[in-house]
Amino acid sequence: MSVKKDNIPRPLYMQQLIDLKDKDVIKVITGIRRSGKSTLLEMFAEYLKEQGVKEEQIILMNFESAEFENIRNGKELYDHIKNIISRNGRTYLFLDEIQSVKDFESSVNSIMADFDTDIYLTGSNAYMLSSELSALLSGRHTEITMFPFSFKEYMSAQSPGISAEDRFYDYMRYGGFPFLIDEKKEKNIGTYLDGIYNTVIFKDIIQRNNIKDPAFVEKLIYFMFSSTGRIVSPSSISKAMRNEGRKVTNETIDNYLEMLCKAYILSKAVRYDIKGKEYLKTLNKYYVTDLGLRNHVMGHRQIEATHALENMIYFELLRRGYKVDIGKIGSMEVEFIARNESEIRYYQVAWTVTGRPETLEREYKPLDMIPDHYEKALITMDKGPFDSLNGVKRINAIDFLLSDP
């Protein structure tokens, strides 16, 4: 696999940072470890320099680096910033993996109040947003959630002439963590994914939540990875655990699932009753943030192709800024309801419907039952050209993943 050696552009995230530059809010960039948050800050710092910001006006601190290991609480952070902050113009302050600093929230609040700064934070656990930071900065912070490479970003790193179809199956197998885009050896890929998995499990789940039973966390992750794209509930998971000799309550399962989502290893899609216009309390779906991580943990055990594709489409919709739910209409399911401030879109996902009239009918029927006139589409790996049916578009999955948002 031949790829460019330069930093790979992340235009969706860069544009968000550019739009938020100098706005009176703290920018909080969250996401699973090694998804590219640190590199994004570095690229944005370079952008600032290109816009005429002087180097002494940019402070970039990574709290997982030994360089800053002496800063471990909020007071030490404030004192350090106070001593080095620029006295000539606004300072752009980048605090990477800030959750490593105890009680950072009040210090960041004070820095914002006391100095002329534009502040950017990153963290690998969503608990940092549900902590004192939210209370101190009510209405004064905004979150950007960052994911591993989209397929379009992945393809942007390939040398000219490389076919998207040739690389699609590699992407689906090994995922989109940036470091792996130039790695060819299976052993190295496995070692790297193992490192991410172990760090997330230990630092962002077990250590962060003071969990006394790490074996249960891994068992739950294994179960959820094997259930990717399937409807589950705390009661169904609890029952499966009891069958393996573990007694655990539905509430405990619910709490652990929240921990996994807060660490960005999973993402929860809630069921929504389209006709009743209400969210349902049970039977949700969970998708894994990176299929490569899932495949590594599961030993590349087979995942249904449609569920793998569904997982990819789900995260692509999140990247594009949609809130994504799963839909219920009557007794039928709509894969995804994607909403933003201005529109709603409905999607069904299937690996193929070619030569399968019963599958085609099954996928079209719930879309046809939806009474509104928002855009509806069926995404498959089938190749076009396609005709729409009753206003429902058919889209090739690779074309969709490579299209502009």
mmCIF file of C-alpha atoms in Angstrom:
data_model
loop_
_atom_site.group_PDB
_atom_site.id
_atom_site.type_symbol
_atom_site.label_atom_id
_atom_site.label_comp_id
_atom_site.label_asym_id
_atom_site.label_seq_id
_atom_site.Cartn_x
_atom_site.Cartn_y
_atom_site.Cartn_z
ATOM 1 C CA MET A 1 0.000 0.000 0.000
ATOM 2 C CA SER A 2 1.573 3.255 -1.121
ATOM 3 C CA VAL A 3 0.431 6.435 0.628
ATOM 4 C CA LYS A 4 1.433 10.048 0.924
ATOM 5 C CA LYS A 5 3.703 10.832 3.836
ATOM 6 C CA ASP A 6 2.285 14.284 4.605
ATOM 7 C CA ASN A 7 -0.326 14.859 7.280
ATOM 8 C CA ILE A 8 -3.631 13.802 5.795
ATOM 9 C CA PRO A 9 -6.165 16.653 5.692
ATOM 10 C CA ARG A 10 -9.185 16.381 7.981
ATOM 11 C CA PRO A 11 -11.324 19.018 6.240
ATOM 12 C CA LEU A 12 -14.544 18.453 8.209
ATOM 13 C CA TYR A 13 -12.794 19.006 11.536
ATOM 14 C CA MET A 14 -10.462 21.746 10.318
ATOM 15 C CA GLN A 15 -13.375 23.752 8.963
ATOM 16 C CA GLN A 16 -15.155 23.511 12.308
ATOM 17 C CA LEU A 17 -12.070 24.853 14.087
ATOM 18 C CA ILE A 18 -11.673 27.634 11.535
ATOM 19 C CA ASP A 19 -15.320 28.635 11.944
ATOM 20 C CA LEU A 20 -14.930 28.669 15.747
ATOM 21 C CA LYS A 21 -11.609 30.549 15.799
ATOM 22 C CA ASP A 22 -11.667 33.535 18.160
ATOM 23 C CA LYS A 23 -15.239 32.803 19.226
ATOM 24 C CA ASP A 24 -15.744 33.312 22.968
ATOM 25 C CA VAL A 25 -16.182 29.591 23.683
ATOM 26 C CA ILE A 26 -13.778 26.850 24.689
ATOM 27 C CA LYS A 27 -13.448 24.263 21.955
ATOM 28 C CA VAL A 28 -13.483 20.715 23.315
ATOM 29 C CA ILE A 29 -12.329 18.022 20.876
ATOM 30 C CA THR A 30 -13.190 14.524 22.061
ATOM 31 C CA GLY A 31 -12.916 11.064 20.585
ATOM 32 C CA ILE A 32 -11.334 7.656 20.933
ATOM 33 C CA ARG A 33 -7.583 7.573 21.498
ATOM 34 C CA ARG A 34 -5.364 7.739 18.405
ATOM 35 C CA SER A 35 -8.133 9.096 16.212
ATOM 36 C CA GLY A 36 -5.976 12.090 15.269
ATOM 37 C CA LYS A 37 -6.875 14.763 17.845
ATOM 38 C CA SER A 38 -3.252 15.740 18.567
ATOM 39 C CA THR A 39 -2.397 15.904 14.869
ATOM 40 C CA LEU A 40 -5.477 18.041 14.248
ATOM 41 C CA LEU A 41 -4.255 20.549 16.834
ATOM 42 C CA GLU A 42 -0.816 20.603 15.218
ATOM 43 C CA MET A 43 -2.336 21.180 11.774
ATOM 44 C CA PHE A 44 -4.541 23.952 13.125
ATOM 45 C CA ALA A 45 -1.522 25.575 14.792
ATOM 46 C CA GLU A 46 0.205 25.576 11.386
ATOM 47 C CA TYR A 47 -2.900 27.134 9.845
ATOM 48 C CA LEU A 48 -2.747 29.917 12.451
ATOM 49 C CA LYS A 49 0.875 30.624 11.578
ATOM 50 C CA GLU A 50 -0.078 30.837 7.909
ATOM 51 C CA GLN A 51 -2.714 33.398 8.916
ATOM 52 C CA GLY A 52 -0.055 35.569 10.559
ATOM 53 C CA VAL A 53 -0.251 34.402 14.177
ATOM 54 C CA LYS A 54 3.230 34.531 15.714
ATOM 55 C CA GLU A 55 4.775 31.384 17.124
ATOM 56 C CA GLU A 56 5.060 32.869 20.625
ATOM 57 C CA GLN A 57 1.271 33.331 20.593
ATOM 58 C CA ILE A 58 0.713 29.573 20.276
ATOM 59 C CA ILE A 59 1.074 27.252 23.273
ATOM 60 C CA LEU A 60 0.692 23.530 22.587
ATOM 61 C CA MET A 61 0.858 21.151 25.571
ATOM 62 C CA ASN A 62 0.309 17.378 25.404
ATOM 63 C CA PHE A 63 -0.228 16.012 28.884
ATOM 64 C CA GLU A 64 0.677 12.489 27.869
ATOM 65 C CA SER A 65 4.179 13.749 27.087
ATOM 66 C CA ALA A 66 6.976 13.504 29.665
ATOM 67 C CA GLU A 67 7.657 17.194 28.971
ATOM 68 C CA PHE A 68 4.629 18.125 31.092
ATOM 69 C CA GLU A 69 4.628 15.322 33.638
ATOM 70 C CA ASN A 70 5.291 17.861 36.410
ATOM 71 C CA ILE A 71 1.888 19.467 35.750
ATOM 72 C CA ARG A 72 -0.700 17.232 37.362
ATOM 73 C CA ASN A 73 -3.227 19.594 38.953
ATOM 74 C CA GLY A 74 -5.114 22.741 38.089
ATOM 75 C CA LYS A 75 -2.996 25.128 40.138
ATOM 76 C CA GLU A 76 0.223 23.901 38.514
ATOM 77 C CA LEU A 77 -1.440 24.321 35.119
ATOM 78 C CA TYR A 78 -2.560 27.886 35.850
ATOM 79 C CA ASP A 79 0.844 28.914 37.208
ATOM 80 C CA HIS A 80 2.632 27.446 34.186
ATOM 81 C CA ILE A 81 0.356 29.215 31.698
ATOM 82 C CA LYS A 82 0.619 32.485 33.608
ATOM 83 C CA ASN A 83 4.415 32.412 33.270
ATOM 84 C CA ILE A 84 4.575 31.694 29.543
ATOM 85 C CA ILE A 85 1.506 33.378 28.089
ATOM 86 C CA SER A 86 2.102 35.965 25.380
ATOM 87 C CA ARG A 87 2.024 39.605 26.458
ATOM 88 C CA ASN A 88 1.648 40.783 22.872
ATOM 89 C CA GLY A 89 -1.737 39.819 21.475
ATOM 90 C CA ARG A 90 -4.039 36.875 21.876
ATOM 91 C CA THR A 91 -2.632 33.491 22.915
ATOM 92 C CA TYR A 92 -3.934 30.339 21.239
ATOM 93 C CA LEU A 93 -3.839 27.659 23.914
ATOM 94 C CA PHE A 94 -3.963 23.974 22.992
ATOM 95 C CA LEU A 95 -4.264 21.567 25.943
ATOM 96 C CA ASP A 96 -4.062 18.007 24.648
ATOM 97 C CA GLU A 97 -5.420 15.064 26.714
ATOM 98 C CA ILE A 98 -6.347 17.510 29.449
ATOM 99 C CA GLN A 99 -8.118 14.835 31.523
ATOM 100 C CA SER A 100 -4.649 13.851 32.782
ATOM 101 C CA VAL A 101 -4.615 17.071 34.854
ATOM 102 C CA LYS A 102 -6.627 16.820 38.069
ATOM 103 C CA ASP A 103 -9.149 19.629 38.635
ATOM 104 C CA PHE A 104 -8.276 21.255 35.323
ATOM 105 C CA GLU A 105 -11.783 22.701 34.951
ATOM 106 C CA SER A 106 -11.538 25.654 37.335
ATOM 107 C CA SER A 107 -8.056 26.544 36.072
ATOM 108 C CA VAL A 108 -9.194 26.591 32.457
ATOM 109 C CA ASN A 109 -12.094 28.783 33.504
ATOM 110 C CA SER A 110 -9.708 31.151 35.285
ATOM 111 C CA ILE A 111 -7.304 31.278 32.333
ATOM 112 C CA MET A 112 -10.198 32.201 30.068
ATOM 113 C CA ALA A 113 -11.281 34.952 32.464
ATOM 114 C CA ASP A 114 -7.822 36.365 33.276
ATOM 115 C CA PHE A 115 -6.021 36.333 29.921
ATOM 116 C CA ASP A 116 -6.682 37.070 26.253
ATOM 117 C CA THR A 117 -6.852 33.479 25.056
ATOM 118 C CA ASP A 118 -8.543 31.238 22.532
ATOM 119 C CA ILE A 119 -8.637 27.815 24.197
ATOM 120 C CA TYR A 120 -8.773 24.335 22.641
ATOM 121 C CA LEU A 121 -8.970 21.166 24.760
ATOM 122 C CA THR A 122 -8.817 17.514 23.750
ATOM 123 C CA GLY A 123 -9.766 14.457 25.754
ATOM 124 C CA SER A 124 -10.362 10.751 25.240
ATOM 125 C CA ASN A 125 -13.298 10.406 27.581
ATOM 126 C CA ALA A 126 -16.662 12.157 27.449
ATOM 127 C CA TYR A 127 -16.832 12.332 31.230
ATOM 128 C CA MET A 128 -14.747 15.493 30.970
ATOM 129 C CA LEU A 129 -17.822 17.184 29.489
ATOM 130 C CA SER A 130 -20.205 15.939 32.161
ATOM 131 C CA SER A 131 -17.942 17.161 34.948
ATOM 132 C CA GLU A 132 -17.436 20.554 36.518
ATOM 133 C CA LEU A 133 -16.415 21.924 33.114
ATOM 134 C CA SER A 134 -20.045 22.014 31.997
ATOM 135 C CA ALA A 135 -21.142 23.749 35.187
ATOM 136 C CA LEU A 136 -18.344 26.322 35.094
ATOM 137 C CA LEU A 137 -18.635 27.034 31.403
ATOM 138 C CA SER A 138 -22.371 26.813 30.863
ATOM 139 C CA GLY A 139 -22.970 28.083 27.347
ATOM 140 C CA ARG A 140 -19.275 28.839 26.881
ATOM 141 C CA HIS A 141 -17.943 25.610 25.426
ATOM 142 C CA THR A 142 -18.682 23.603 22.327
ATOM 143 C CA GLU A 143 -17.806 19.993 21.525
ATOM 144 C CA ILE A 144 -16.344 18.489 18.370
ATOM 145 C CA THR A 145 -16.363 14.696 18.362
ATOM 146 C CA MET A 146 -13.571 13.230 16.258
ATOM 147 C CA PHE A 147 -13.554 9.762 14.730
ATOM 148 C CA PRO A 148 -10.856 7.721 12.953
ATOM 149 C CA PHE A 149 -10.514 8.313 9.224
ATOM 150 C CA SER A 150 -13.626 8.237 7.095
ATOM 151 C CA PHE A 151 -13.282 6.218 3.910
ATOM 152 C CA LYS A 152 -12.950 9.463 1.959
ATOM 153 C CA GLU A 153 -10.082 10.619 4.202
ATOM 154 C CA TYR A 154 -8.536 7.168 3.927
ATOM 155 C CA MET A 155 -8.672 7.325 0.130
ATOM 156 C CA SER A 156 -7.227 10.850 0.097
ATOM 157 C CA ALA A 157 -3.981 9.327 1.392
ATOM 158 C CA GLN A 158 -3.701 6.768 -1.397
ATOM 159 C CA SER A 159 -1.443 7.278 -4.369
ATOM 160 C CA PRO A 160 -3.090 8.345 -7.643
ATOM 161 C CA GLY A 161 -4.689 5.513 -9.571
ATOM 162 C CA ILE A 162 -5.540 3.378 -6.541
ATOM 163 C CA SER A 163 -9.073 2.012 -6.926
ATOM 164 C CA ALA A 164 -11.588 2.749 -4.174
ATOM 165 C CA GLU A 165 -12.985 -0.758 -4.583
ATOM 166 C CA ASP A 166 -9.515 -2.231 -4.064
ATOM 167 C CA ARG A 167 -9.107 -0.372 -0.786
ATOM 168 C CA PHE A 168 -12.669 -0.654 0.528
ATOM 169 C CA TYR A 169 -12.195 -4.155 1.934
ATOM 170 C CA ASP A 170 -8.889 -3.196 3.582
ATOM 171 C CA TYR A 171 -10.651 -0.271 5.245
ATOM 172 C CA MET A 172 -13.497 -2.489 6.394
ATOM 173 C CA ARG A 173 -11.053 -5.072 7.796
ATOM 174 C CA TYR A 174 -8.398 -2.857 9.414
ATOM 175 C CA GLY A 175 -10.332 0.310 10.153
ATOM 176 C CA GLY A 176 -9.350 3.954 9.958
ATOM 177 C CA PHE A 177 -6.862 4.720 12.727
ATOM 178 C CA PRO A 178 -4.447 7.183 11.077
ATOM 179 C CA PHE A 179 -1.224 5.412 12.085
ATOM 180 C CA LEU A 180 -2.252 2.253 10.233
ATOM 181 C CA ILE A 181 -2.838 3.851 6.875
ATOM 182 C CA ASP A 182 0.785 3.227 5.863
ATOM 183 C CA GLU A 183 1.184 -0.148 7.600
ATOM 184 C CA LYS A 184 1.274 -3.370 5.600
ATOM 185 C CA LYS A 185 2.266 -6.026 8.102
ATOM 186 C CA GLU A 186 -0.555 -7.841 9.880
ATOM 187 C CA LYS A 187 1.575 -8.315 12.981
ATOM 188 C CA ASN A 188 2.273 -4.579 13.312
ATOM 189 C CA ILE A 189 -1.389 -3.755 12.717
ATOM 190 C CA GLY A 190 -2.393 -6.200 15.441
ATOM 191 C CA THR A 191 0.173 -4.839 17.888
ATOM 192 C CA TYR A 192 -0.985 -1.260 17.332
ATOM 193 C CA LEU A 193 -4.691 -2.082 17.691
ATOM 194 C CA ASP A 194 -3.910 -4.115 20.788
ATOM 195 C CA GLY A 195 -2.184 -1.082 22.283
ATOM 196 C CA ILE A 196 -5.183 1.165 21.606
ATOM 197 C CA TYR A 197 -7.598 -1.399 23.007
ATOM 198 C CA ASN A 198 -5.627 -1.978 26.204
ATOM 199 C CA THR A 199 -5.104 1.740 26.807
ATOM 200 C CA VAL A 200 -8.775 2.555 26.319
ATOM 201 C CA ILE A 201 -9.863 -0.331 28.532
ATOM 202 C CA PHE A 202 -7.422 0.482 31.327
ATOM 203 C CA LYS A 203 -7.226 4.292 31.343
ATOM 204 C CA ASP A 204 -10.597 5.399 29.991
ATOM 205 C CA ILE A 205 -12.837 2.697 31.461
ATOM 206 C CA ILE A 206 -11.329 0.700 34.331
ATOM 207 C CA GLN A 207 -9.105 3.376 35.889
ATOM 208 C CA ARG A 208 -11.467 6.271 35.173
ATOM 209 C CA ASN A 209 -14.441 4.478 36.759
ATOM 210 C CA ASN A 210 -12.520 2.618 39.491
ATOM 211 C CA ILE A 211 -13.837 -0.729 38.264
ATOM 212 C CA LYS A 212 -13.063 -3.718 40.465
ATOM 213 C CA ASP A 213 -13.933 -6.422 37.934
ATOM 214 C CA PRO A 214 -11.938 -5.807 34.714
ATOM 215 C CA ALA A 215 -12.778 -9.285 33.405
ATOM 216 C CA PHE A 216 -16.451 -8.354 33.239
ATOM 217 C CA VAL A 217 -15.659 -5.233 31.175
ATOM 218 C CA GLU A 218 -13.828 -7.325 28.598
ATOM 219 C CA LYS A 219 -16.600 -9.913 28.523
ATOM 220 C CA LEU A 220 -19.173 -7.190 27.913
ATOM 221 C CA ILE A 221 -17.072 -5.625 25.158
ATOM 222 C CA TYR A 222 -16.707 -9.007 23.488
ATOM 223 C CA PHE A 223 -20.474 -9.492 23.638
ATOM 224 C CA MET A 224 -21.172 -6.014 22.223
ATOM 225 C CA PHE A 225 -18.608 -6.382 19.453
ATOM 226 C CA SER A 226 -20.207 -9.674 18.450
ATOM 227 C CA SER A 227 -23.626 -7.943 18.461
ATOM 228 C CA THR A 228 -22.626 -5.036 16.208
ATOM 229 C CA GLY A 229 -25.680 -3.786 14.359
ATOM 230 C CA ARG A 230 -28.119 -5.990 16.263
ATOM 231 C CA ILE A 231 -30.873 -4.773 18.566
ATOM 232 C CA VAL A 232 -29.978 -5.407 22.214
ATOM 233 C CA SER A 233 -31.258 -4.404 25.643
ATOM 234 C CA PRO A 234 -29.781 -4.528 29.154
ATOM 235 C CA SER A 235 -32.118 -7.441 29.932
ATOM 236 C CA SER A 236 -31.025 -9.476 26.894
ATOM 237 C CA ILE A 237 -27.363 -8.832 27.746
ATOM 238 C CA SER A 238 -27.959 -9.704 31.401
ATOM 239 C CA LYS A 239 -29.612 -12.958 30.363
ATOM 240 C CA ALA A 240 -26.657 -13.843 28.128
ATOM 241 C CA MET A 241 -24.268 -13.128 31.014
ATOM 242 C CA ARG A 242 -26.303 -15.324 33.379
ATOM 243 C CA ASN A 243 -26.036 -18.158 30.879
ATOM 244 C CA GLU A 244 -22.273 -17.851 31.302
ATOM 245 C CA GLY A 245 -22.523 -17.951 35.083
ATOM 246 C CA ARG A 246 -22.474 -14.208 35.824
ATOM 247 C CA LYS A 247 -25.333 -12.583 37.720
ATOM 248 C CA VAL A 248 -25.621 -8.919 36.878
ATOM 249 C CA THR A 249 -28.540 -6.488 37.023
ATOM 250 C CA ASN A 250 -29.981 -4.553 34.107
ATOM 251 C CA GLU A 251 -28.967 -1.312 35.815
ATOM 252 C CA THR A 252 -25.354 -2.488 36.068
ATOM 253 C CA ILE A 253 -25.339 -3.404 32.380
ATOM 254 C CA ASP A 254 -26.769 0.008 31.520
ATOM 255 C CA ASN A 255 -24.056 1.760 33.557
ATOM 256 C CA TYR A 256 -21.263 -0.237 31.927
ATOM 257 C CA LEU A 257 -22.632 0.449 28.446
ATOM 258 C CA GLU A 258 -22.576 4.150 29.240
ATOM 259 C CA MET A 259 -18.925 3.823 30.277
ATOM 260 C CA LEU A 260 -18.081 2.187 26.941
ATOM 261 C CA CYS A 261 -19.839 4.974 25.054
ATOM 262 C CA LYS A 262 -18.135 7.667 27.169
ATOM 263 C CA ALA A 263 -14.783 6.124 26.217
ATOM 264 C CA TYR A 264 -15.856 6.298 22.557
ATOM 265 C CA ILE A 265 -15.404 2.590 21.971
ATOM 266 C CA LEU A 266 -19.130 2.230 21.224
ATOM 267 C CA SER A 267 -21.872 4.558 20.049
ATOM 268 C CA LYS A 268 -25.535 4.098 20.914
ATOM 269 C CA ALA A 269 -28.358 4.507 18.398
ATOM 270 C CA VAL A 270 -31.729 4.936 20.106
ATOM 271 C CA ARG A 271 -35.008 3.632 18.674
ATOM 272 C CA TYR A 272 -37.543 6.232 17.558
ATOM 273 C CA ASP A 273 -41.197 5.575 16.774
ATOM 274 C CA ILE A 274 -41.754 7.508 13.542
ATOM 275 C CA LYS A 275 -45.566 7.499 13.687
ATOM 276 C CA GLY A 276 -45.791 8.021 17.441
ATOM 277 C CA LYS A 277 -43.030 10.660 17.294
ATOM 278 C CA GLU A 278 -41.369 9.486 20.503
ATOM 279 C CA TYR A 279 -38.188 7.787 21.646
ATOM 280 C CA LEU A 280 -38.508 4.225 22.908
ATOM 281 C CA LYS A 281 -36.828 3.127 26.110
ATOM 282 C CA THR A 282 -35.623 -0.338 25.106
ATOM 283 C CA LEU A 283 -34.041 -2.323 22.290
ATOM 284 C CA ASN A 284 -31.313 -0.035 20.979
ATOM 285 C CA LYS A 285 -28.334 -0.704 18.723
ATOM 286 C CA TYR A 286 -24.655 -0.146 19.443
ATOM 287 C CA TYR A 287 -21.995 0.414 16.801
ATOM 288 C CA VAL A 288 -18.252 0.078 17.252
ATOM 289 C CA THR A 289 -16.221 3.241 16.582
ATOM 290 C CA ASP A 290 -13.662 1.406 14.453
ATOM 291 C CA LEU A 291 -14.244 -1.909 12.681
ATOM 292 C CA GLY A 292 -10.518 -2.671 12.722
ATOM 293 C CA LEU A 293 -10.568 -2.591 16.509
ATOM 294 C CA ARG A 294 -13.622 -4.834 16.564
ATOM 295 C CA ASN A 295 -12.069 -7.301 14.128
ATOM 296 C CA HIS A 296 -8.822 -7.425 16.085
ATOM 297 C CA VAL A 297 -10.543 -8.102 19.413
ATOM 298 C CA MET A 298 -12.792 -10.720 17.843
ATOM 299 C CA GLY A 299 -9.888 -12.425 16.092
ATOM 300 C CA HIS A 300 -11.332 -11.383 12.709
ATOM 301 C CA ARG A 301 -14.332 -13.563 13.449
ATOM 302 C CA GLN A 302 -16.862 -13.146 10.699
ATOM 303 C CA ILE A 303 -19.234 -10.207 10.971
ATOM 304 C CA GLU A 304 -22.282 -10.121 8.726
ATOM 305 C CA ALA A 305 -21.365 -7.987 5.728
ATOM 306 C CA THR A 306 -24.541 -5.923 5.993
ATOM 307 C CA HIS A 307 -23.845 -5.142 9.657
ATOM 308 C CA ALA A 308 -20.287 -4.072 8.823
ATOM 309 C CA LEU A 309 -21.588 -1.793 6.073
ATOM 310 C CA GLU A 310 -24.303 -0.492 8.390
ATOM 311 C CA ASN A 311 -21.613 0.359 10.963
ATOM 312 C CA MET A 312 -19.678 2.353 8.359
ATOM 313 C CA ILE A 313 -22.746 4.285 7.171
ATOM 314 C CA TYR A 314 -23.762 5.094 10.751
ATOM 315 C CA PHE A 315 -20.432 6.751 11.557
ATOM 316 C CA GLU A 316 -20.331 8.520 8.210
ATOM 317 C CA LEU A 317 -23.658 10.155 9.065
ATOM 318 C CA LEU A 318 -22.308 11.181 12.479
ATOM 319 C CA ARG A 319 -19.222 12.693 10.821
ATOM 320 C CA ARG A 320 -21.501 14.724 8.589
ATOM 321 C CA GLY A 321 -23.111 16.303 11.618
ATOM 322 C CA TYR A 322 -26.321 14.332 11.847
ATOM 323 C CA LYS A 323 -27.933 12.984 14.987
ATOM 324 C CA VAL A 324 -28.633 9.356 14.080
ATOM 325 C CA ASP A 325 -31.423 7.156 15.459
ATOM 326 C CA ILE A 326 -32.914 3.853 14.362
ATOM 327 C CA GLY A 327 -36.537 4.027 13.301
ATOM 328 C CA LYS A 328 -39.630 1.972 14.071
ATOM 329 C CA ILE A 329 -42.705 2.217 11.905
ATOM 330 C CA GLY A 330 -45.396 -0.271 12.769
ATOM 331 C CA SER A 331 -43.648 -3.610 13.176
ATOM 332 C CA MET A 332 -40.887 -2.662 10.746
ATOM 333 C CA GLU A 333 -37.484 -1.043 11.160
ATOM 334 C CA VAL A 334 -35.850 1.859 9.359
ATOM 335 C CA GLU A 335 -32.072 1.536 9.664
ATOM 336 C CA PHE A 336 -31.265 5.193 10.221
ATOM 337 C CA ILE A 337 -33.067 8.471 10.791
ATOM 338 C CA ALA A 338 -30.494 11.222 10.251
ATOM 339 C CA ARG A 339 -31.410 14.723 11.463
ATOM 340 C CA ASN A 340 -29.748 18.095 11.581
ATOM 341 C CA GLU A 341 -31.065 21.618 12.084
ATOM 342 C CA SER A 342 -32.584 21.806 8.613
ATOM 343 C CA GLU A 343 -33.540 18.328 7.414
ATOM 344 C CA ILE A 344 -34.359 14.695 8.086
ATOM 345 C CA ARG A 345 -33.152 11.804 5.948
ATOM 346 C CA TYR A 346 -34.081 8.121 6.100
ATOM 347 C CA TYR A 347 -31.721 5.311 5.122
ATOM 348 C CA GLN A 348 -31.909 1.563 4.683
ATOM 349 C CA VAL A 349 -28.671 -0.437 4.326
ATOM 350 C CA ALA A 350 -28.207 -3.848 2.718
ATOM 351 C CA TRP A 351 -25.148 -5.484 1.217
ATOM 352 C CA THR A 352 -27.013 -6.416 -1.962
ATOM 353 C CA VAL A 353 -30.540 -6.617 -3.305
ATOM 354 C CA THR A 354 -29.552 -7.657 -6.824
ATOM 355 C CA GLY A 355 -31.457 -10.763 -7.860
ATOM 356 C CA ARG A 356 -33.268 -10.786 -4.526
ATOM 357 C CA PRO A 357 -36.748 -9.323 -5.032
ATOM 358 C CA GLU A 358 -37.837 -10.332 -1.526
ATOM 359 C CA THR A 359 -34.885 -8.443 -0.007
ATOM 360 C CA LEU A 360 -35.571 -5.404 -2.178
ATOM 361 C CA GLU A 361 -39.217 -5.394 -1.088
ATOM 362 C CA ARG A 362 -38.240 -5.812 2.580
ATOM 363 C CA GLU A 363 -35.875 -2.828 2.436
ATOM 364 C CA TYR A 364 -38.236 -0.559 0.488
ATOM 365 C CA LYS A 365 -41.416 -1.278 2.448
ATOM 366 C CA PRO A 366 -40.622 0.582 5.707
ATOM 367 C CA LEU A 367 -39.395 3.611 3.744
ATOM 368 C CA ASP A 368 -42.589 3.550 1.679
ATOM 369 C CA MET A 369 -44.658 3.538 4.889
ATOM 370 C CA ILE A 370 -43.153 6.794 6.191
ATOM 371 C CA PRO A 371 -45.825 9.475 5.672
ATOM 372 C CA ASP A 372 -43.573 12.539 5.249
ATOM 373 C CA HIS A 373 -41.678 13.680 2.168
ATOM 374 C CA TYR A 374 -38.101 13.914 3.416
ATOM 375 C CA GLU A 375 -35.365 12.194 1.412
ATOM 376 C CA LYS A 376 -35.324 8.396 1.577
ATOM 377 C CA ALA A 377 -32.541 6.160 0.258
ATOM 378 C CA LEU A 378 -31.418 2.539 0.093
ATOM 379 C CA ILE A 379 -27.633 2.103 0.287
ATOM 380 C CA THR A 380 -26.085 -1.139 -1.029
ATOM 381 C CA MET A 381 -22.890 -2.414 -2.598
ATOM 382 C CA ASP A 382 -24.759 -2.991 -5.854
ATOM 383 C CA LYS A 383 -23.553 -1.029 -8.875
ATOM 384 C CA GLY A 384 -25.841 1.374 -10.720
ATOM 385 C CA PRO A 385 -27.239 3.060 -12.578
ATOM 386 C CA PHE A 386 -30.384 2.852 -10.460
ATOM 387 C CA ASP A 387 -33.929 4.044 -10.877
ATOM 388 C CA SER A 388 -35.763 5.451 -7.877
ATOM 389 C CA LEU A 389 -38.914 3.697 -6.714
ATOM 390 C CA ASN A 390 -41.739 5.728 -5.200
ATOM 391 C CA GLY A 391 -39.255 8.497 -4.482
ATOM 392 C CA VAL A 392 -36.747 6.182 -2.752
ATOM 393 C CA LYS A 393 -33.231 6.600 -4.146
ATOM 394 C CA ARG A 394 -30.755 3.759 -4.528
ATOM 395 C CA ILE A 395 -27.122 4.650 -3.831
ATOM 396 C CA ASN A 396 -23.919 2.657 -4.143
ATOM 397 C CA ALA A 397 -22.221 2.544 -0.724
ATOM 398 C CA ILE A 398 -18.733 3.423 -1.968
ATOM 399 C CA ASP A 399 -20.138 6.360 -3.938
ATOM 400 C CA PHE A 400 -21.959 7.533 -0.807
ATOM 401 C CA LEU A 401 -18.876 7.256 1.404
ATOM 402 C CA LEU A 402 -16.800 9.212 -1.124
ATOM 403 C CA SER A 403 -19.426 11.908 -1.740
ATOM 404 C CA ASP A 404 -19.309 15.404 -0.304
ATOM 405 C CA PRO A 405 -21.342 15.871 2.886
#
